[in-house]
Short mmCIF file of C-alpha atoms in Angstrom, two decimals:
data_model
loop_
_atom_site.label_atom_id
_atom_site.label_comp_id
_atom_site.label_asym_id
_atom_site.label_seq_id
_atom_site.Cartn_x
_atom_site.Cartn_y
_atom_site.Cartn_z
CA UNK C 13 0.00 0.00 0.00
CA UNK C 14 0.82 3.74 0.04
CA UNK C 15 2.19 3.98 -3.48
CA UNK C 16 2.82 7.30 -5.17
CA UNK C 17 3.63 7.54 -8.86
CA UNK C 18 5.10 10.34 -10.94
CA UNK C 19 5.05 10.87 -14.66
CA UNK C 20 7.22 11.37 -16.58
CA UNK C 21 10.31 9.94 -14.90
CA UNK C 22 12.59 11.91 -17.19
CA UNK C 23 12.00 14.84 -19.49
CA UNK C 24 14.25 16.88 -21.72
CA UNK C 25 12.90 20.13 -23.10
CA UNK C 26 14.04 23.25 -24.86
CA UNK C 27 14.45 26.54 -23.03
CA UNK C 28 11.21 28.53 -23.06
CA UNK C 29 8.84 25.58 -23.17
CA UNK C 30 6.55 24.40 -20.39
CA UNK C 31 6.67 20.98 -18.75
CA UNK C 32 3.94 19.29 -16.73
CA UNK C 33 4.70 16.66 -14.09
CA UNK C 34 1.95 14.48 -12.64
CA UNK C 35 1.86 13.01 -9.15
CA UNK C 36 -0.70 10.35 -8.27
CA UNK C 37 -1.50 8.51 -5.06
CA UNK C 38 -2.42 5.06 -6.33
CA UNK C 39 -4.03 3.35 -3.36
CA UNK C 40 -5.03 6.13 -0.99
CA UNK C 41 -6.60 9.55 -1.08
CA UNK C 42 -4.41 12.54 -0.40
CA UNK C 43 -5.92 15.87 0.54
CA UNK C 44 -2.42 17.27 0.74
CA UNK C 45 0.51 16.69 -1.58
CA UNK C 46 3.92 18.28 -1.55
CA UNK C 47 6.41 19.22 -4.24
CA UNK C 48 10.12 19.11 -3.56
CA UNK C 49 13.22 19.90 -5.52
CA UNK C 50 16.53 18.15 -4.96
CA UNK C 51 19.97 19.16 -6.19
CA UNK C 52 22.82 16.61 -6.45
CA UNK C 53 24.03 15.37 -3.09
CA UNK C 54 21.68 17.70 -1.25
CA UNK C 55 18.57 17.10 0.78
CA UNK C 56 15.02 17.81 -0.30
CA UNK C 57 13.86 21.40 -0.58
CA UNK C 58 10.13 21.95 -0.17
CA UNK C 59 8.73 24.09 -2.96
CA UNK C 60 5.01 24.11 -2.23
CA UNK C 61 2.13 22.40 -0.47
CA UNK C 62 -0.73 21.37 -2.69
CA UNK C 63 -4.21 21.18 -1.19
CA UNK C 64 -7.08 19.48 -2.97
CA UNK C 65 -9.61 22.02 -4.20
CA UNK C 66 -7.70 25.10 -3.12
CA UNK C 67 -4.67 27.15 -4.02
CA UNK C 68 -1.20 25.84 -3.31
CA UNK C 69 0.96 27.35 -0.61
CA UNK C 70 4.42 28.25 -1.86
CA UNK C 71 7.61 28.41 0.18
CA UNK C 72 9.53 31.64 0.38
CA UNK C 73 11.55 32.29 -2.74
CA UNK C 74 9.54 29.96 -5.00
CA UNK C 75 7.87 31.77 -7.88
CA UNK C 76 4.21 30.77 -8.01
CA UNK C 77 3.84 32.00 -11.59
CA UNK C 78 6.73 29.85 -12.72
CA UNK C 79 5.79 26.68 -10.85
CA UNK C 80 2.05 26.22 -11.33
CA UNK C 81 0.44 23.64 -9.08
CA UNK C 82 -3.01 22.14 -9.52
CA UNK C 83 -4.59 19.60 -7.16
CA UNK C 84 -7.81 18.77 -8.94
CA UNK C 85 -8.66 15.51 -7.20
CA UNK C 86 -7.84 13.51 -4.09
CA UNK C 87 -5.34 11.40 -6.05
CA UNK C 88 -3.72 13.81 -8.51
CA UNK C 89 -1.55 16.89 -8.28
CA UNK C 90 0.35 18.46 -11.16
CA UNK C 91 3.37 20.73 -11.27
CA UNK C 92 3.89 22.79 -14.42
CA UNK C 93 7.24 24.44 -14.93
CA UNK C 94 6.44 27.37 -17.21
CA UNK C 95 8.95 28.92 -19.60
CA UNK C 96 11.63 26.57 -18.38
CA UNK C 97 15.26 27.66 -18.35
CA UNK C 98 18.46 25.64 -17.81
CA UNK C 99 18.57 26.69 -14.16
CA UNK C 100 15.26 24.87 -13.66
CA UNK C 101 16.99 21.59 -14.44
CA UNK C 102 16.69 19.46 -11.33
CA UNK C 103 15.14 16.39 -9.71
CA UNK C 104 11.53 17.07 -8.75
CA UNK C 105 9.86 14.80 -6.21
CA UNK C 106 6.29 14.80 -4.97
CA UNK C 107 4.87 13.30 -1.82
CA UNK C 108 1.37 12.58 -0.60
CA UNK C 109 0.10 12.61 2.95
CA UNK C 110 -1.80 9.50 3.96
CA UNK C 111 -4.37 10.37 6.61
CA UNK C 112 -4.93 6.72 7.46
CA UNK C 113 -1.25 6.13 8.17
CA UNK C 114 -0.59 8.69 10.91
CA UNK C 115 -0.13 11.38 8.28
CA UNK C 116 3.04 9.82 6.94
CA UNK C 117 4.27 11.35 3.70
CA UNK C 118 4.95 8.83 0.94
CA UNK C 119 7.17 9.91 -1.92
CA UNK C 120 7.01 9.38 -5.63
CA UNK C 121 10.00 8.12 -7.63
CA UNK C 122 10.91 11.59 -8.86
CA UNK C 123 11.15 13.34 -12.23
CA UNK C 124 14.48 14.32 -13.73
CA UNK C 125 14.09 17.55 -15.73
CA UNK C 126 16.79 18.73 -18.11
CA UNK C 127 16.28 22.04 -19.86
CA UNK C 128 18.55 22.64 -22.83
CA UNK F 20 14.20 28.00 14.66
CA UNK F 21 13.34 24.37 13.95
CA UNK F 22 16.40 22.43 12.84
CA UNK F 23 17.45 18.88 11.98
CA UNK F 24 21.10 17.78 11.88
CA UNK F 25 22.29 14.38 10.72
CA UNK F 26 25.67 12.83 11.37
CA UNK F 27 27.91 11.56 10.05
CA UNK F 28 27.58 13.05 6.59
CA UNK F 29 29.00 9.87 5.09
CA UNK F 30 29.76 6.44 6.54
CA UNK F 31 31.66 3.51 5.09
CA UNK F 32 31.19 0.09 6.67
CA UNK F 33 32.37 -3.40 5.94
CA UNK F 34 29.63 -5.94 5.44
CA UNK F 35 28.58 -7.16 8.87
CA UNK F 36 29.98 -4.14 10.70
CA UNK F 37 27.15 -2.68 12.78
CA UNK F 38 26.86 1.06 13.35
CA UNK F 39 24.43 3.89 14.09
CA UNK F 40 23.33 7.04 12.31
CA UNK F 41 22.35 10.09 14.33
CA UNK F 42 19.58 12.64 13.83
CA UNK F 43 19.53 15.58 16.26
CA UNK F 44 16.59 17.92 16.22
CA UNK F 45 15.51 21.20 17.73
CA UNK F 46 11.80 21.90 17.50
CA UNK F 47 9.26 23.67 19.65
CA UNK F 48 7.22 20.48 19.83
CA UNK F 49 7.45 17.17 18.00
CA UNK F 50 4.48 15.71 16.18
CA UNK F 51 6.55 12.91 14.64
CA UNK F 52 10.01 11.92 13.40
CA UNK F 53 10.44 10.03 10.15
CA UNK F 54 13.26 7.98 8.65
CA UNK F 55 13.52 7.48 4.91
CA UNK F 56 15.95 5.65 2.66
CA UNK F 57 16.86 7.17 -0.69
CA UNK F 58 18.67 5.38 -3.49
CA UNK F 59 20.41 7.44 -6.21
CA UNK F 60 17.97 8.84 -8.74
CA UNK F 61 14.91 7.71 -6.79
CA UNK F 62 12.43 9.18 -4.36
CA UNK F 63 12.72 8.56 -0.62
CA UNK F 64 11.32 5.27 0.65
CA UNK F 65 9.51 5.38 3.98
CA UNK F 66 11.09 3.37 6.79
CA UNK F 67 9.79 4.43 10.21
CA UNK F 68 7.72 6.94 12.11
CA UNK F 69 8.45 7.65 15.79
CA UNK F 70 6.21 9.78 17.96
CA UNK F 71 7.44 9.84 21.53
CA UNK F 72 10.67 9.51 23.50
CA UNK F 73 11.50 5.92 24.29
CA UNK F 74 9.76 4.55 21.23
CA UNK F 75 11.60 1.99 19.11
CA UNK F 76 10.78 0.39 15.77
CA UNK F 77 12.51 -2.37 13.83
CA UNK F 78 12.56 -3.60 10.28
CA UNK F 79 14.96 -6.32 9.22
CA UNK F 80 18.48 -5.03 10.01
CA UNK F 81 17.29 -1.53 10.94
CA UNK F 82 16.17 -0.25 14.32
CA UNK F 83 15.11 3.32 15.02
CA UNK F 84 15.03 4.87 18.47
CA UNK F 85 13.90 8.26 19.75
CA UNK F 86 14.80 10.52 22.66
CA UNK F 87 13.67 14.07 23.38
CA UNK F 88 16.60 15.49 21.43
CA UNK F 89 17.70 12.89 18.90
CA UNK F 90 16.98 9.73 17.02
CA UNK F 91 19.29 6.90 16.10
CA UNK F 92 19.06 4.51 13.20
CA UNK F 93 20.95 1.37 14.17
CA UNK F 94 22.10 -0.92 11.38
CA UNK F 95 22.95 -4.43 12.49
CA UNK F 96 25.21 -6.60 10.32
CA UNK F 97 24.67 -4.46 7.22
CA UNK F 98 24.78 -5.85 3.72
CA UNK F 99 25.88 -4.07 0.51
CA UNK F 100 22.22 -3.62 -0.46
CA UNK F 101 21.80 -1.37 2.60
CA UNK F 102 23.97 1.22 0.85
CA UNK F 103 21.87 4.35 0.36
CA UNK F 104 21.30 7.82 1.75
CA UNK F 105 19.26 7.80 4.95
CA UNK F 106 17.14 10.88 5.58
CA UNK F 107 15.65 12.01 8.85
CA UNK F 108 12.71 14.41 8.93
CA UNK F 109 10.69 15.95 11.75
CA UNK F 110 7.12 17.14 11.78
CA UNK F 111 7.01 20.05 14.24
CA UNK F 112 3.86 20.63 16.23
CA UNK F 113 3.25 24.07 14.74
CA UNK F 114 4.13 23.41 11.09
CA UNK F 115 0.84 22.20 9.73
CA UNK F 116 1.94 19.28 7.57
CA UNK F 117 5.43 20.36 6.49
CA UNK F 118 8.45 18.19 7.23
CA UNK F 119 11.88 19.53 8.04
CA UNK F 120 14.59 17.33 6.56
CA UNK F 121 18.16 16.76 7.62
CA UNK F 122 20.89 16.69 5.02
CA UNK F 123 21.15 12.91 5.15
CA UNK F 124 23.81 10.30 5.81
CA UNK F 125 25.32 8.54 2.77
CA UNK F 126 26.00 4.95 3.77
CA UNK F 127 28.29 2.67 1.78
CA UNK F 128 28.57 -0.97 2.80
CA UNK F 129 31.47 -2.81 1.22
CA UNK F 130 31.31 -6.58 0.59
#
C-alpha cells in the first residue's frame, strides 16, 4: 500500500517551453501533496504544499507564476514548470500525505528535468 | 528555529559491521520523526515513524530509536544492499503538515 507515482520519470525540453509533471497517489486519497526539488548530493527542498480544491501554498523564494500547481482531485496533483530555463533543471519529487497512516508522507519516484 | 542535523555526513562500513546514524533535532514540539531511505535517482522510501521519547521500531536489520533530542538509526550486520542515503525528517507541532529534513547520511557498505 501507500504507493505514489510520478510521470514522466525523465524529461528533456528546450528553453522557453513548459513541462507538466503528474503526481498520483495510487491506493489512498491525499488531501495534501507536496512538491520538492533536490539538487545533487543535497537534501530535499520543499517548494510548495498542494491542497485538494484550493490554491497551493508556496515556500519563500519559490515563484508561483513559474511553478504552477493544480490539485484537482484527491489522487492527482500536477506541477507545471512554465517557460523553463536551464537553471530549472533538477530532480523534482512529490509526496502525498496518507491520513490513514498517521499522516506519513509517501514519496514518488521523482522526475528528472533537463532544460537545454 | 526548527532544525534537523544528521551525522555523520558519510559512513563507510564493511559488510557485517554494525553502526548507528544520528539525527539531532531542535523543534518547539514534536508531532513525529520520520526515517527514509533514498537510493540514487529515486524518491525517498519510507522506513519508520516515531512519535514519543523511548519509542523503538525495527525492520529487518534496521532499528530506530527516539529521545527528546535525537533519534538513532541502528544498522545491524549491514549488507551491501543497505547502501543508500538515509534521511531524517521531523514534523514540528506548529508546522501544519510540512516536514523539516536533515541533510542525510550517505551509507556505503562494502562486501
